[in-house]
XYZ file of C-alpha atoms in Angstrom:
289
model
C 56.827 41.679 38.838
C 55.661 39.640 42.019
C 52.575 37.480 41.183
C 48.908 38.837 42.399
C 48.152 36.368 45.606
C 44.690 37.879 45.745
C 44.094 36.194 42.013
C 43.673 32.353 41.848
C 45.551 30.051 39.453
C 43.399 30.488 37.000
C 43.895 26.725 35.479
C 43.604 25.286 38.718
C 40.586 27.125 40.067
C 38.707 26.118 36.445
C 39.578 22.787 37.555
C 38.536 22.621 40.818
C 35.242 24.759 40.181
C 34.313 21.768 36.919
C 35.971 19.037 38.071
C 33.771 15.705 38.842
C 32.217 16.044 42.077
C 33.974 14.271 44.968
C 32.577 11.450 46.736
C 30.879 11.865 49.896
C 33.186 10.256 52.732
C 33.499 10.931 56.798
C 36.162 13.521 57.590
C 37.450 16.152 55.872
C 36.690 17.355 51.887
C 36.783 19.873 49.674
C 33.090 20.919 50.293
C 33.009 20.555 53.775
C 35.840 23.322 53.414
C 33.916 25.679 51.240
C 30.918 25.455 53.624
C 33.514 26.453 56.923
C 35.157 29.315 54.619
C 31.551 30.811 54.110
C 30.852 30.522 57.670
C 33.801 32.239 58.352
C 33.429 35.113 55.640
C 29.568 35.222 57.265
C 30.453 35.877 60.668
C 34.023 37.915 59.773
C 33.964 39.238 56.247
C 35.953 38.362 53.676
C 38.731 40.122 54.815
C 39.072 38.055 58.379
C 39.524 34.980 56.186
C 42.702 32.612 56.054
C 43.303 29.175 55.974
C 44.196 28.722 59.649
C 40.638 30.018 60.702
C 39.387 27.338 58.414
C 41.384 24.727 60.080
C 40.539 25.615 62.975
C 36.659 24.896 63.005
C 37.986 21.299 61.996
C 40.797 21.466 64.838
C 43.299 20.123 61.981
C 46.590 22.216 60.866
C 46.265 24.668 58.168
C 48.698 22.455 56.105
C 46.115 19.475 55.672
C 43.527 22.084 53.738
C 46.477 22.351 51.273
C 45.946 18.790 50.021
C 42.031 19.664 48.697
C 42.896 23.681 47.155
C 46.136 25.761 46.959
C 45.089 28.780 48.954
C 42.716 31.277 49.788
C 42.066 32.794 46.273
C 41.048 29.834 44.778
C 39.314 28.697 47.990
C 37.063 32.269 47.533
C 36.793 31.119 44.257
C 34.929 28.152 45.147
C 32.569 29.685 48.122
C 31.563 32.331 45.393
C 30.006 29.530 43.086
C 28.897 27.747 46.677
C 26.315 30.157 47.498
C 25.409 30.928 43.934
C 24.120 27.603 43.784
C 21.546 28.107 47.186
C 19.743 30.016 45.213
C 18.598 28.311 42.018
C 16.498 29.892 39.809
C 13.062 28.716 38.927
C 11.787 27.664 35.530
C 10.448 31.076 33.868
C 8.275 29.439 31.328
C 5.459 32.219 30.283
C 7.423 35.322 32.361
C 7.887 38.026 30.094
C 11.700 39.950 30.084
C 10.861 42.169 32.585
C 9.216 39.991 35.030
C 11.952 37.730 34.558
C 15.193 40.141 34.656
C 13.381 41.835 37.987
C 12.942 38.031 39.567
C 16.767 37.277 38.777
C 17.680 40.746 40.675
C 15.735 40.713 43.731
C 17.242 36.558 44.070
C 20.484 38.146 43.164
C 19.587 41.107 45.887
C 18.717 38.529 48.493
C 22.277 36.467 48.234
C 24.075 39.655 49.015
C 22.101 40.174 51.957
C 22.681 37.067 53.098
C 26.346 36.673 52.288
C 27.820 40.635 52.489
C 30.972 39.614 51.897
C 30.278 38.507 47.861
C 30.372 41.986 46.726
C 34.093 42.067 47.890
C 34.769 38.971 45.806
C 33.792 40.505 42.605
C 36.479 41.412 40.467
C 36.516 41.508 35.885
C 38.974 38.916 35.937
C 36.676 36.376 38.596
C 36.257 32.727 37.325
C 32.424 31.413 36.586
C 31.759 27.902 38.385
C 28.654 25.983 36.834
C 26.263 27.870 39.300
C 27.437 31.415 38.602
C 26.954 30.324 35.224
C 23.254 28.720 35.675
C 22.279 31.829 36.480
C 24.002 34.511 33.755
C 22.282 32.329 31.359
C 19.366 32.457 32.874
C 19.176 36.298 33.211
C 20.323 36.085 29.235
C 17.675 33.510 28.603
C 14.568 35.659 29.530
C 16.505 39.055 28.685
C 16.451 37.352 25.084
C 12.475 38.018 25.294
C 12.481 41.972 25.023
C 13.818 40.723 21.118
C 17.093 43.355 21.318
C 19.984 42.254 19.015
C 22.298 39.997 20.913
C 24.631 42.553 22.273
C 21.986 44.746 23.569
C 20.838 41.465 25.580
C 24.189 41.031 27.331
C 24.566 44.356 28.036
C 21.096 44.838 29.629
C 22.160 41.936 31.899
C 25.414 43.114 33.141
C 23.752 46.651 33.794
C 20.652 45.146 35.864
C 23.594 43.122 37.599
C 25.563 45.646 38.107
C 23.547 47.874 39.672
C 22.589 44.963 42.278
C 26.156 44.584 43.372
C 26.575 48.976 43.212
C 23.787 48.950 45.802
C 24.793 45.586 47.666
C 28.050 47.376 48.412
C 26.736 50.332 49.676
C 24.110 48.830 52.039
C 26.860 45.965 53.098
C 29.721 49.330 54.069
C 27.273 50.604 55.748
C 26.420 47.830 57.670
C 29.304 47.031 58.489
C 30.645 50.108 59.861
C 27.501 49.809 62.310
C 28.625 46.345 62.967
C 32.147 47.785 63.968
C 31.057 50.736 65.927
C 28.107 49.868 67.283
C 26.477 53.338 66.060
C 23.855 53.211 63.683
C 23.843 55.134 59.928
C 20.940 56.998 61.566
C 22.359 58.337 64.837
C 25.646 59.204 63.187
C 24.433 61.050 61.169
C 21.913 62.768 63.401
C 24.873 63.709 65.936
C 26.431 65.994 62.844
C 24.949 69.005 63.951
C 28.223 70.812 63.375
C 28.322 70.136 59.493
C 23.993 70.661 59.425
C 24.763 74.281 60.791
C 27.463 74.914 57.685
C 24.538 73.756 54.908
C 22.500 76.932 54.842
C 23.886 78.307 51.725
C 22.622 75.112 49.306
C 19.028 76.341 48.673
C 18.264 73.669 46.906
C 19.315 70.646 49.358
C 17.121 73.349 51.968
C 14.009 73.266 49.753
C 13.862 69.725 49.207
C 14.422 69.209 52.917
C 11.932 71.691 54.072
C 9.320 69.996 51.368
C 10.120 66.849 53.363
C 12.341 65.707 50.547
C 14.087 63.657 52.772
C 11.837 62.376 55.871
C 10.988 58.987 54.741
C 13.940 57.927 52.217
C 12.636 56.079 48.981
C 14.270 52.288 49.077
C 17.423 52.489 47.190
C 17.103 48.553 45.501
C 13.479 49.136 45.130
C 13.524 52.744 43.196
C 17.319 52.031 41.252
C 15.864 48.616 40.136
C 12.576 50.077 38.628
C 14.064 52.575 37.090
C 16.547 50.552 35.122
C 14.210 48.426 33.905
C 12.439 51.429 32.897
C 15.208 52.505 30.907
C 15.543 49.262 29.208
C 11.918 49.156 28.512
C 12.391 52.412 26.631
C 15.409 50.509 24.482
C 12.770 47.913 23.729
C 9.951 50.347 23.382
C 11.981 52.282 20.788
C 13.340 49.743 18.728
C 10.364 49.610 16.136
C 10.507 53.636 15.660
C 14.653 53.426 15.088
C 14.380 50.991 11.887
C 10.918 53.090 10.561
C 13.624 56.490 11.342
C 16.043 53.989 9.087
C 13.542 53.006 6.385
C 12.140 56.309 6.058
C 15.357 58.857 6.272
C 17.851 56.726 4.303
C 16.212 57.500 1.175
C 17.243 60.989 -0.536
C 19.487 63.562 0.325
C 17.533 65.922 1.828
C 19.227 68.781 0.145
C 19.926 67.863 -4.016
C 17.498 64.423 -4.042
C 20.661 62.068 -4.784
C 20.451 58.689 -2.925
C 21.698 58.041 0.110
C 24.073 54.602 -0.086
C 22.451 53.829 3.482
C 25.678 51.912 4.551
C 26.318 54.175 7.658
C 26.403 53.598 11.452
C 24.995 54.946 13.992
C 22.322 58.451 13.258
C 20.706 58.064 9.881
C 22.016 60.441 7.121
C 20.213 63.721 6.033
C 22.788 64.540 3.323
C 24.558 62.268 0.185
C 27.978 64.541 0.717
C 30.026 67.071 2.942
C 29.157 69.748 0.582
C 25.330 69.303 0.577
C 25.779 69.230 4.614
C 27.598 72.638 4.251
C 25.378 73.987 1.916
C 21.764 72.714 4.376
C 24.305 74.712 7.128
C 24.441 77.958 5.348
C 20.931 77.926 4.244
C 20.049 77.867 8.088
C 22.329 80.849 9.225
C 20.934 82.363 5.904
C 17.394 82.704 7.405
C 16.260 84.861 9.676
C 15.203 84.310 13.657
């Protein structure tokens, strides 16, 4: 099977991203590099990038950029962890986890707007420089404050992350087909007359329009990122009620009185056996509605 040349050496891109910082000399270097190839990704997407439009904003060959990183996926490697690090996060001493996870997206938020091209780089399989990782622990570091068990913590922060990048991707097609075509999301859609005229028979799309459902659109970031820290403030909310549910259901079977061993996962246990469960089941289609 042919080797992936969208995927960096992994080994050599770890290198590169935690090696010892070069010196600073005249001419060219491996962050004067980075800085052109997120110029270039800027202006072009990440897409439009190669090597020889790197070069050529130093007017040097395309062979010469070989001697500070082996190619383009390592090089996107680097400009990922590049503009990570212009936006450092403050010290969150006395911010509560909610406060703090919302601060971390809307920073997050604003380095997609400002470099489109990021969500493209995103991948499972994408290598952390120190930057990208000064700021996951960060986000883990005040998540840590809502008090869910470790796993719950890391999960909360790749779902508030991951619905940054979700919307970042949406808003940056969509700019970006405007930036091709010169014809703006709104007017597009406003010429589609044709397909308008074929929606009468969805009555309740025509309701909610007609109730002016849709004449001034809620924010997408705004809205999605309130509402999933709503639903993580209902995890945290609900924590003390799921071990008093433990505590106070794991007790007796609720059908003979036995005790329950209290060693399962998951929903607490009504009944000490299969047969007890059966027998609570027949007892129920026993009685009448």
């Amino acid at each position: 099977m042919a080797e992936d040349d969208t995927q960096p050496d992994p080994e050599r891109a770890i290198e590169l991203l935690w090696g010892a910082a070069e010196p600073e000399r005249p001419g060219l270097s491996l962050g004067r590099i980075v800085a052109a190839a997120v110029e270039v990704a800027d202006a072009d997407g990440l897409a439009a990038l190669s090597m020889r439009k790197v070069a050529e904003r130093f007017g040097t060959t395309t062979m010469s950029l070989y001697r500070y990183v082996p190619g383009k996926a390592e090089l996107v490697e680097l400009m990922r962890d590049a503009v990570y690090g212009e936006f450092p996060m403050e010290p969150s001493d006395g911010l509560g986890w909610r406060a703090g996870l919302e601060r971390w997206a809307r920073r997050a938020w604003e380095r997609y707007r400002r470099h489109p091209w990021l969500v493209h780089s995103a991948g499972t399989r994408r290598l952390p420089g120190p930057n990208i990782m000064a700021g996951y622990d960060h986000a883990l570091d005040v998540a840590s404050r809502s008090g869910l068990a470790p796993a719950q913590v890391i999960a909360v922060v790749n779902l508030v992350g991951g619905f940054v990048e979700s919307v970042a991707r949406q808003a940056g097609e969509t700019a970006e087909l405007q930036r091709r075509t010169g014809v703006s999301h709104e007017r597009w859609w406003s010429e589609r007359e044709s397909l308008f005229e074929r929606l009468d028979g969805y009555p309740a799309l025509e309701r909610l329009w007609k109730a002016g459902g849709m004449d001034v659109p809620l924010d997408p970031f705004d809205f999605g990122l309130r509402r999933t820290l709503d639903g993580v403030q209902a995890l945290v909310d609900g924590q003390g009620s799921e071990v008093m549910r433990d505590e106070t259901r794991g007790g007796e079977c609720v059908i003979c009185g036995n005790p329950l061993d209290g060693g399962g996962r998951g929903r607490p246990r009504d009944y000490c056996s299969r047969a007890c469960q059966q027998r609570a089941y027949r007892k129920r289609q026993a009685q009448p509605d």
